[in-house]
Amino acid sequence: MTGIKKKLFIIIMLCLSSCICLAGCGKKNSDSDGDSKNGSSSGDKNGAILKSPDDVKLISDEEGVNYTFMYGDEEYRAIATQDNWKILNSYRITNHDDMVIICEALIQVMPIHGKDMVSYRTAEDMAYEWEQHNLAYLLLPEDSQWKEHVRDVDLNPEDQGKNLEQLYEDRTGKKFDLNDLSDH
């Protein structure tokens, strides 16, 4: 990539990431006819598709480790291990309000400690971590070695409150630089 193309790419990605981060900050959509389930897997186009944690309908295996839930018309898997929820293909869910509701449902089954190992994580801060993973997924090029790692979110105590820059630096041991993203 030439220098000008690389700078243009970075500017576009920053604008896109700002839009994504702000997408959940607006007024919550309300649906007068009550039919908010539109079959969309992301929930973004017409707002949130979940109204409460009961809508998530988590179904577990006999061991209480592997869970499934429907979101839109897609089935998702969540894996519960000690102080960790892993949501597979989480990058496909992008509506902030729905992320919070899904996290509330997960917390009802198994709360996750905060990074101080005394408090417990909130659905809102778990959704923030999820959004940071989604942002990384969008910013990384398709051939990146890291893309596969950020497609699923691990909601654990260690990553509570970390932004994209902090997650990057923890994983790579290097100072965050947007120019380096194309190298990973």
Coordinates of N, CA and C in Angstrom, one line a residue:
M1 N 0.8 -1.2 0.0 CA 0.0 0.0 0.0 C 0.9 1.2 0.0
T2 N 0.6 2.2 -0.9 CA 1.4 3.4 -0.9 C 1.0 4.2 0.3
G3 N 1.9 5.2 0.6 CA 1.7 6.1 1.7 C 0.4 6.8 1.7
I4 N 0.0 7.3 0.6 CA -1.3 8.1 0.5 C -2.5 7.1 0.7
K5 N -2.4 5.9 0.1 CA -3.5 5.0 0.2 C -3.6 4.5 1.6
K6 N -2.5 4.3 2.3 CA -2.5 3.8 3.6 C -3.1 4.9 4.6
K7 N -2.7 6.2 4.4 CA -3.3 7.2 5.2 C -4.8 7.3 5.0
L8 N -5.2 7.2 3.7 CA -6.7 7.3 3.4 C -7.4 6.1 4.1
F9 N -6.8 4.9 4.0 CA -7.4 3.7 4.6 C -7.5 4.0 6.1
I10 N -6.5 4.5 6.8 CA -6.5 4.8 8.2 C -7.6 5.8 8.6
I11 N -7.8 6.9 7.8 CA -8.8 7.9 8.0 C -10.2 7.3 7.9
I12 N -10.4 6.4 6.8 CA -11.7 5.8 6.6 C -12.0 4.9 7.8
M13 N -11.0 4.1 8.2 CA -11.2 3.2 9.4 C -11.5 3.9 10.7
L14 N -10.8 5.0 10.9 CA -11.1 5.8 12.1 C -12.5 6.4 12.0
C15 N -13.0 6.8 10.9 CA -14.3 7.3 10.8 C -15.3 6.2 11.0
L16 N -15.1 5.1 10.4 CA -16.0 3.9 10.5 C -16.0 3.5 12.0
S17 N -14.9 3.4 12.6 CA -14.9 3.0 14.0 C -15.6 4.0 14.9
S18 N -15.5 5.3 14.6 CA -16.2 6.3 15.4 C -17.7 6.1 15.3
C19 N -18.2 5.8 14.0 CA -19.6 5.6 13.8 C -20.1 4.3 14.6
I20 N -19.3 3.3 14.6 CA -19.6 2.0 15.3 C -19.7 2.3 16.8
C21 N -18.7 3.0 17.3 CA -18.7 3.2 18.7 C -19.9 4.1 19.2
L22 N -20.3 5.0 18.3 CA -21.4 5.9 18.6 C -22.8 5.3 18.3
A23 N -22.8 4.2 17.6 CA -24.1 3.6 17.1 C -25.0 3.3 18.3
G24 N -24.5 2.8 19.4 CA -25.4 2.4 20.5 C -25.7 3.5 21.5
C25 N -25.2 4.8 21.2 CA -25.4 5.9 22.1 C -26.6 6.6 21.9
G26 N -27.4 6.4 20.9 CA -28.6 7.2 20.6 C -29.8 6.7 21.4
K27 N -30.9 7.3 21.1 CA -32.1 7.0 21.7 C -32.5 5.6 21.3
K28 N -33.0 4.8 22.2 CA -33.4 3.4 21.9 C -34.6 3.4 21.0
N29 N -34.6 2.6 20.0 CA -35.7 2.5 19.1 C -36.9 1.8 19.8
S30 N -38.1 2.3 19.6 CA -39.2 1.6 20.1 C -40.1 1.3 18.9
D31 N -40.7 0.1 18.9 CA -41.5 -0.4 17.8 C -43.0 -0.4 18.2
S32 N -43.8 0.5 17.6 CA -45.1 0.6 18.0 C -46.0 -0.6 17.7
D33 N -45.6 -1.4 16.7 CA -46.4 -2.6 16.4 C -45.9 -3.8 17.1
G34 N -44.8 -3.6 17.9 CA -44.3 -4.7 18.7 C -43.5 -5.8 17.9
D35 N -43.3 -5.6 16.6 CA -42.6 -6.5 15.7 C -41.2 -6.0 15.4
S36 N -40.3 -6.2 16.4 CA -39.0 -5.7 16.1 C -38.1 -6.8 15.7
K37 N -38.5 -8.0 15.6 CA -37.7 -9.1 15.2 C -37.8 -9.2 13.6
N38 N -36.7 -8.7 13.0 CA -36.7 -8.6 11.6 C -35.9 -9.6 10.9
G39 N -35.4 -10.6 11.6 CA -34.5 -11.6 11.0 C -33.1 -11.2 10.8
S40 N -32.8 -9.9 11.0 CA -31.4 -9.5 10.9 C -30.6 -10.1 12.0
S41 N -29.4 -10.5 11.6 CA -28.5 -11.1 12.6 C -27.8 -10.1 13.4
S42 N -27.6 -8.9 12.9 CA -26.8 -7.9 13.7 C -27.7 -7.0 14.5
G43 N -29.0 -6.9 14.2 CA -29.8 -6.0 14.9 C -29.6 -4.5 14.7
D44 N -28.7 -4.2 13.8 CA -28.3 -2.8 13.6 C -29.3 -2.0 12.7
K45 N -29.8 -2.6 11.7 CA -30.5 -1.9 10.7 C -31.8 -1.3 11.2
N46 N -32.5 -2.0 12.1 CA -33.8 -1.6 12.6 C -33.7 -1.5 14.1
G47 N -32.6 -1.3 14.7 CA -32.5 -1.2 16.2 C -32.4 -2.5 16.8
A48 N -32.4 -2.5 18.1 CA -32.3 -3.7 19.0 C -33.5 -4.7 18.6
I49 N -33.2 -5.9 18.7 CA -34.2 -6.9 18.5 C -34.6 -7.7 19.8
L50 N -33.8 -7.4 20.9 CA -34.1 -8.0 22.2 C -34.7 -7.0 23.1
K51 N -35.6 -7.4 24.0 CA -36.2 -6.5 24.9 C -35.7 -6.8 26.4
S52 N -35.4 -8.1 26.7 CA -35.0 -8.5 28.0 C -34.1 -9.7 27.9
P53 N -33.4 -10.0 29.0 CA -32.6 -11.2 29.0 C -33.4 -12.5 28.8
D54 N -34.6 -12.5 29.1 CA -35.5 -13.7 28.8 C -35.6 -14.0 27.3
D55 N -35.4 -12.9 26.5 CA -35.5 -13.1 25.0 C -34.3 -13.9 24.5
V56 N -33.2 -13.9 25.2 CA -32.0 -14.6 24.8 C -32.2 -16.1 24.7
K57 N -32.9 -16.7 25.7 CA -33.2 -18.1 25.7 C -32.0 -19.0 25.6
L58 N -31.1 -18.8 26.6 CA -29.9 -19.6 26.6 C -30.3 -21.1 26.9
I59 N -29.7 -22.0 26.1 CA -29.9 -23.4 26.3 C -28.6 -24.0 26.5
S60 N -28.4 -24.8 27.6 CA -27.1 -25.4 28.0 C -27.1 -26.9 27.7
D61 N -25.9 -27.4 27.6 CA -25.7 -28.8 27.6 C -25.8 -29.4 29.0
E62 N -25.7 -30.7 29.2 CA -25.9 -31.2 30.6 C -24.8 -30.8 31.6
E63 N -23.6 -30.4 31.1 CA -22.6 -30.0 32.0 C -22.7 -28.5 32.3
G64 N -23.5 -27.8 31.7 CA -23.6 -26.3 31.9 C -22.4 -25.6 31.4
V65 N -21.8 -26.1 30.3 CA -20.6 -25.4 29.8 C -20.9 -24.8 28.4
N66 N -21.5 -25.6 27.6 CA -21.8 -25.1 26.2 C -23.3 -24.7 26.2
Y67 N -23.4 -23.4 25.7 CA -24.8 -22.8 25.6 C -25.0 -22.4 24.2
T68 N -26.3 -22.4 23.8 CA -26.6 -21.8 22.5 C -27.8 -20.8 22.7
F69 N -27.9 -19.9 21.8 CA -29.0 -19.0 21.8 C -29.2 -18.5 20.4
M70 N -30.4 -18.1 20.1 CA -30.7 -17.5 18.8 C -30.7 -16.0 18.9
Y71 N -30.1 -15.4 17.8 CA -30.2 -14.0 17.7 C -30.5 -13.7 16.2
G72 N -31.7 -13.1 16.0 CA -32.2 -12.9 14.7 C -32.5 -14.3 14.2
D73 N -31.9 -14.7 13.0 CA -32.2 -16.0 12.5 C -30.9 -16.9 12.5
E74 N -30.0 -16.5 13.4 CA -28.7 -17.3 13.5 C -28.6 -17.9 14.9
E75 N -28.0 -19.1 15.0 CA -27.7 -19.7 16.3 C -26.3 -19.3 16.7
Y76 N -26.1 -19.0 17.9 CA -24.8 -18.6 18.5 C -24.4 -19.6 19.6
R77 N -23.1 -19.7 19.8 CA -22.6 -20.5 20.9 C -21.9 -19.7 21.9
A78 N -22.1 -20.0 23.2 CA -21.4 -19.3 24.3 C -20.8 -20.4 25.2
I79 N -19.6 -20.3 25.6 CA -18.9 -21.3 26.4 C -18.6 -20.7 27.7
A80 N -19.0 -21.4 28.8 CA -18.8 -21.0 30.1 C -17.6 -21.8 30.7
T81 N -16.6 -21.1 31.2 CA -15.5 -21.7 32.0 C -15.3 -20.8 33.2
Q82 N -14.5 -21.2 34.1 CA -14.3 -20.4 35.3 C -14.0 -18.9 35.0
D83 N -14.9 -18.0 35.5 CA -14.7 -16.6 35.3 C -14.5 -16.2 33.8
N84 N -15.2 -16.8 32.9 CA -15.0 -16.5 31.5 C -16.3 -17.0 30.7
W85 N -16.8 -16.1 29.9 CA -17.8 -16.4 28.9 C -17.1 -16.2 27.5
K86 N -17.2 -17.1 26.6 CA -16.7 -16.9 25.3 C -17.9 -17.0 24.3
I87 N -18.1 -16.0 23.5 CA -19.1 -16.0 22.6 C -18.5 -16.2 21.2
L88 N -18.8 -17.3 20.5 CA -18.3 -17.6 19.2 C -19.0 -16.7 18.1
N89 N -18.2 -16.3 17.2 CA -18.6 -15.4 16.1 C -19.4 -14.2 16.6
S90 N -18.9 -13.7 17.7 CA -19.5 -12.5 18.3 C -19.5 -11.2 17.5
Y91 N -18.5 -11.2 16.5 CA -18.4 -10.0 15.7 C -19.6 -9.8 14.8
R92 N -20.5 -10.8 14.7 CA -21.7 -10.7 13.9 C -22.8 -9.9 14.6
I93 N -22.7 -9.8 15.9 CA -23.7 -9.0 16.7 C -23.1 -7.7 17.0
T94 N -23.8 -6.6 16.5 CA -23.2 -5.3 16.6 C -24.1 -4.3 17.3
N95 N -25.3 -4.6 17.6 CA -26.2 -3.7 18.3 C -25.8 -3.6 19.8
H96 N -25.5 -2.4 20.3 CA -25.0 -2.3 21.6 C -26.1 -2.7 22.6
D97 N -27.3 -2.3 22.5 CA -28.4 -2.6 23.4 C -28.6 -4.2 23.5
D98 N -28.5 -4.8 22.3 CA -28.7 -6.3 22.3 C -27.5 -7.0 23.0
M99 N -26.3 -6.4 22.8 CA -25.1 -7.0 23.5 C -25.3 -6.9 25.0
V100 N -25.8 -5.8 25.5 CA -26.0 -5.6 26.9 C -27.0 -6.7 27.4
I101 N -28.1 -6.9 26.7 CA -29.1 -7.8 27.1 C -28.5 -9.2 27.1
I102 N -27.7 -9.6 26.0 CA -27.1 -10.9 26.0 C -26.2 -11.1 27.2
C103 N -25.4 -10.1 27.5 CA -24.5 -10.1 28.7 C -25.3 -10.3 30.0
E104 N -26.4 -9.6 30.1 CA -27.3 -9.7 31.3 C -27.7 -11.2 31.4
A105 N -28.1 -11.8 30.3 CA -28.5 -13.2 30.3 C -27.4 -14.1 30.8
L106 N -26.2 -13.8 30.3 CA -25.0 -14.6 30.7 C -24.7 -14.5 32.1
I107 N -24.8 -13.2 32.6 CA -24.5 -13.0 34.1 C -25.5 -13.7 34.9
Q108 N -26.8 -13.8 34.5 CA -27.8 -14.5 35.3 C -27.4 -16.0 35.5
V109 N -26.7 -16.5 34.5 CA -26.3 -17.9 34.6 C -25.0 -18.1 35.3
M110 N -24.1 -17.2 35.0 CA -22.7 -17.2 35.7 C -22.1 -15.9 35.7
P111 N -22.1 -15.2 36.8 CA -21.4 -13.9 36.9 C -19.9 -14.0 36.7
I112 N -19.3 -13.0 36.2 CA -17.8 -12.9 35.9 C -17.2 -11.9 36.9
H113 N -16.2 -12.2 37.6 CA -15.5 -11.3 38.5 C -15.0 -10.1 37.7
G114 N -14.8 -9.0 38.4 CA -14.2 -7.8 37.8 C -12.7 -8.0 37.9
K115 N -11.9 -7.1 37.3 CA -10.4 -7.3 37.4 C -9.8 -7.3 38.8
D116 N -10.6 -6.7 39.7 CA -10.1 -6.7 41.1 C -10.3 -8.1 41.8
M117 N -11.0 -9.0 41.1 CA -11.4 -10.3 41.6 C -12.3 -10.3 42.9
V118 N -12.9 -9.2 43.2 CA -13.8 -9.0 44.3 C -15.2 -8.6 43.7
S119 N -15.2 -7.6 42.9 CA -16.4 -7.1 42.3 C -16.8 -8.1 41.2
Y120 N -18.0 -7.8 40.6 CA -18.5 -8.5 39.4 C -18.7 -7.6 38.3
R121 N -18.5 -8.1 37.1 CA -18.6 -7.3 35.9 C -20.1 -7.0 35.6
T122 N -20.3 -5.9 35.0 CA -21.7 -5.5 34.6 C -21.9 -5.9 33.2
A123 N -23.1 -5.9 32.8 CA -23.5 -6.2 31.4 C -23.0 -5.1 30.5
E124 N -23.0 -3.9 31.0 CA -22.6 -2.7 30.2 C -21.0 -2.8 29.9
D125 N -20.3 -3.1 31.0 CA -18.8 -3.2 30.7 C -18.4 -4.4 29.9
M126 N -19.2 -5.5 30.0 CA -18.9 -6.6 29.2 C -19.2 -6.3 27.7
A127 N -20.3 -5.5 27.5 CA -20.6 -5.1 26.1 C -19.6 -4.2 25.6
Y128 N -19.0 -3.4 26.4 CA -17.9 -2.5 25.9 C -16.7 -3.3 25.4
E129 N -16.3 -4.3 26.2 CA -15.2 -5.2 25.8 C -15.6 -5.9 24.4
W130 N -16.8 -6.3 24.3 CA -17.3 -7.0 23.1 C -17.2 -6.0 21.9
E131 N -17.5 -4.7 22.1 CA -17.4 -3.7 21.1 C -16.0 -3.5 20.7
Q132 N -15.1 -3.5 21.6 CA -13.7 -3.4 21.3 C -13.2 -4.5 20.4
H133 N -13.6 -5.7 20.7 CA -13.3 -6.9 19.8 C -13.9 -6.7 18.4
N134 N -15.1 -6.2 18.3 CA -15.7 -6.0 17.0 C -15.0 -4.9 16.3
L135 N -14.6 -3.9 17.0 CA -13.8 -2.8 16.3 C -12.5 -3.4 15.7
A136 N -11.8 -4.2 16.5 CA -10.6 -4.8 16.0 C -10.8 -5.7 14.8
Y137 N -11.9 -6.4 14.9 CA -12.3 -7.3 13.7 C -12.5 -6.5 12.5
L138 N -13.1 -5.3 12.6 CA -13.4 -4.4 11.4 C -12.1 -3.8 10.9
L139 N -11.2 -3.4 11.8 CA -10.0 -2.7 11.4 C -8.9 -3.6 10.8
L140 N -8.9 -4.9 11.3 CA -7.8 -5.7 10.8 C -8.1 -6.2 9.4
P141 N -7.0 -6.2 8.6 CA -7.2 -6.8 7.2 C -7.5 -8.2 7.2
E142 N -8.2 -8.7 6.1 CA -8.6 -10.1 6.0 C -7.5 -11.1 6.3
D143 N -6.3 -10.8 5.8 CA -5.2 -11.7 5.9 C -4.4 -11.6 7.3
S144 N -4.9 -10.9 8.2 CA -4.3 -10.7 9.5 C -4.3 -11.9 10.3
Q145 N -3.2 -12.2 11.0 CA -3.1 -13.4 11.9 C -4.0 -13.2 13.1
W146 N -4.3 -11.9 13.4 CA -5.1 -11.6 14.6 C -6.6 -11.7 14.4
K147 N -7.0 -11.6 13.1 CA -8.5 -11.5 12.8 C -9.2 -12.7 13.4
E148 N -8.7 -13.9 13.3 CA -9.3 -15.1 13.9 C -9.5 -15.0 15.4
H149 N -8.5 -14.3 16.0 CA -8.6 -14.2 17.5 C -9.7 -13.3 18.0
V150 N -10.0 -12.3 17.2 CA -11.0 -11.3 17.7 C -12.4 -11.5 17.2
R151 N -12.6 -12.6 16.4 CA -13.9 -12.9 15.9 C -14.8 -13.4 17.0
D152 N -14.2 -14.0 18.1 CA -14.9 -14.4 19.2 C -14.5 -13.6 20.4
V153 N -15.4 -13.2 21.3 CA -15.0 -12.4 22.5 C -14.9 -13.3 23.7
D154 N -13.9 -13.1 24.5 CA -13.7 -13.8 25.8 C -14.0 -12.7 26.8
L155 N -15.1 -12.8 27.6 CA -15.4 -11.9 28.6 C -14.9 -12.4 29.9
N156 N -13.7 -11.8 30.3 CA -13.0 -12.3 31.5 C -12.6 -11.2 32.4
P157 N -12.2 -11.4 33.6 CA -11.8 -10.3 34.5 C -10.6 -9.5 33.9
E158 N -9.6 -10.1 33.3 CA -8.4 -9.4 32.9 C -8.6 -8.2 31.9
D159 N -9.6 -8.4 31.1 CA -9.8 -7.4 30.0 C -10.9 -6.3 30.4
Q160 N -11.4 -6.3 31.6 CA -12.4 -5.4 32.0 C -11.9 -3.9 31.8
G161 N -12.7 -3.1 31.1 CA -12.4 -1.7 30.9 C -11.4 -1.4 29.9
K162 N -10.7 -2.4 29.2 CA -9.7 -2.1 28.3 C -10.2 -1.7 26.9
N163 N -9.6 -0.6 26.4 CA -10.0 -0.2 25.0 C -9.1 -1.0 24.0
L164 N -9.4 -0.7 22.7 CA -8.7 -1.4 21.6 C -7.2 -1.2 21.8
E165 N -6.7 0.0 22.1 CA -5.3 0.2 22.2 C -4.7 -0.6 23.3
Q166 N -5.3 -0.7 24.4 CA -4.8 -1.5 25.5 C -4.8 -3.0 25.2
L167 N -5.9 -3.4 24.6 CA -6.0 -4.8 24.2 C -4.8 -5.2 23.2
Y168 N -4.6 -4.3 22.3 CA -3.5 -4.5 21.3 C -2.2 -4.6 22.0
E169 N -1.9 -3.7 22.9 CA -0.6 -3.6 23.5 C -0.4 -4.8 24.4
D170 N -1.5 -5.3 25.1 CA -1.4 -6.5 25.9 C -1.1 -7.7 25.1
R171 N -1.7 -7.8 23.9 CA -1.5 -9.0 23.1 C -0.2 -9.0 22.3
T172 N 0.3 -7.9 21.9 CA 1.5 -7.8 21.1 C 2.7 -7.4 21.8
G173 N 2.5 -6.7 23.0 CA 3.7 -6.2 23.7 C 4.3 -5.0 23.0
K174 N 3.6 -4.5 22.0 CA 4.1 -3.3 21.3 C 3.2 -2.1 21.5
K175 N 3.7 -0.9 21.3 CA 2.9 0.3 21.4 C 1.9 0.3 20.2
F176 N 0.7 0.7 20.5 CA -0.3 0.8 19.5 C 0.0 1.8 18.4
D177 N -0.1 1.4 17.1 CA 0.1 2.2 16.0 C -0.8 1.7 14.9
L178 N -1.7 2.5 14.4 CA -2.6 2.1 13.3 C -1.9 1.6 12.1
N179 N -0.7 2.1 11.8 CA 0.1 1.7 10.7 C 0.5 0.2 10.8
D180 N 0.6 -0.3 12.0 CA 1.0 -1.6 12.2 C -0.1 -2.6 12.0
L181 N -1.4 -2.2 12.0 CA -2.5 -3.1 11.9 C -2.4 -4.0 10.6
S182 N -1.9 -3.3 9.5 CA -1.9 -4.1 8.3 C -0.8 -5.1 8.3
D183 N 0.2 -5.0 9.3 CA 1.2 -6.0 9.4 C 0.8 -7.2 10.2
H184 N -0.3 -7.2 10.9 CA -0.8 -8.3 11.7 C -1.9 -9.0 11.1

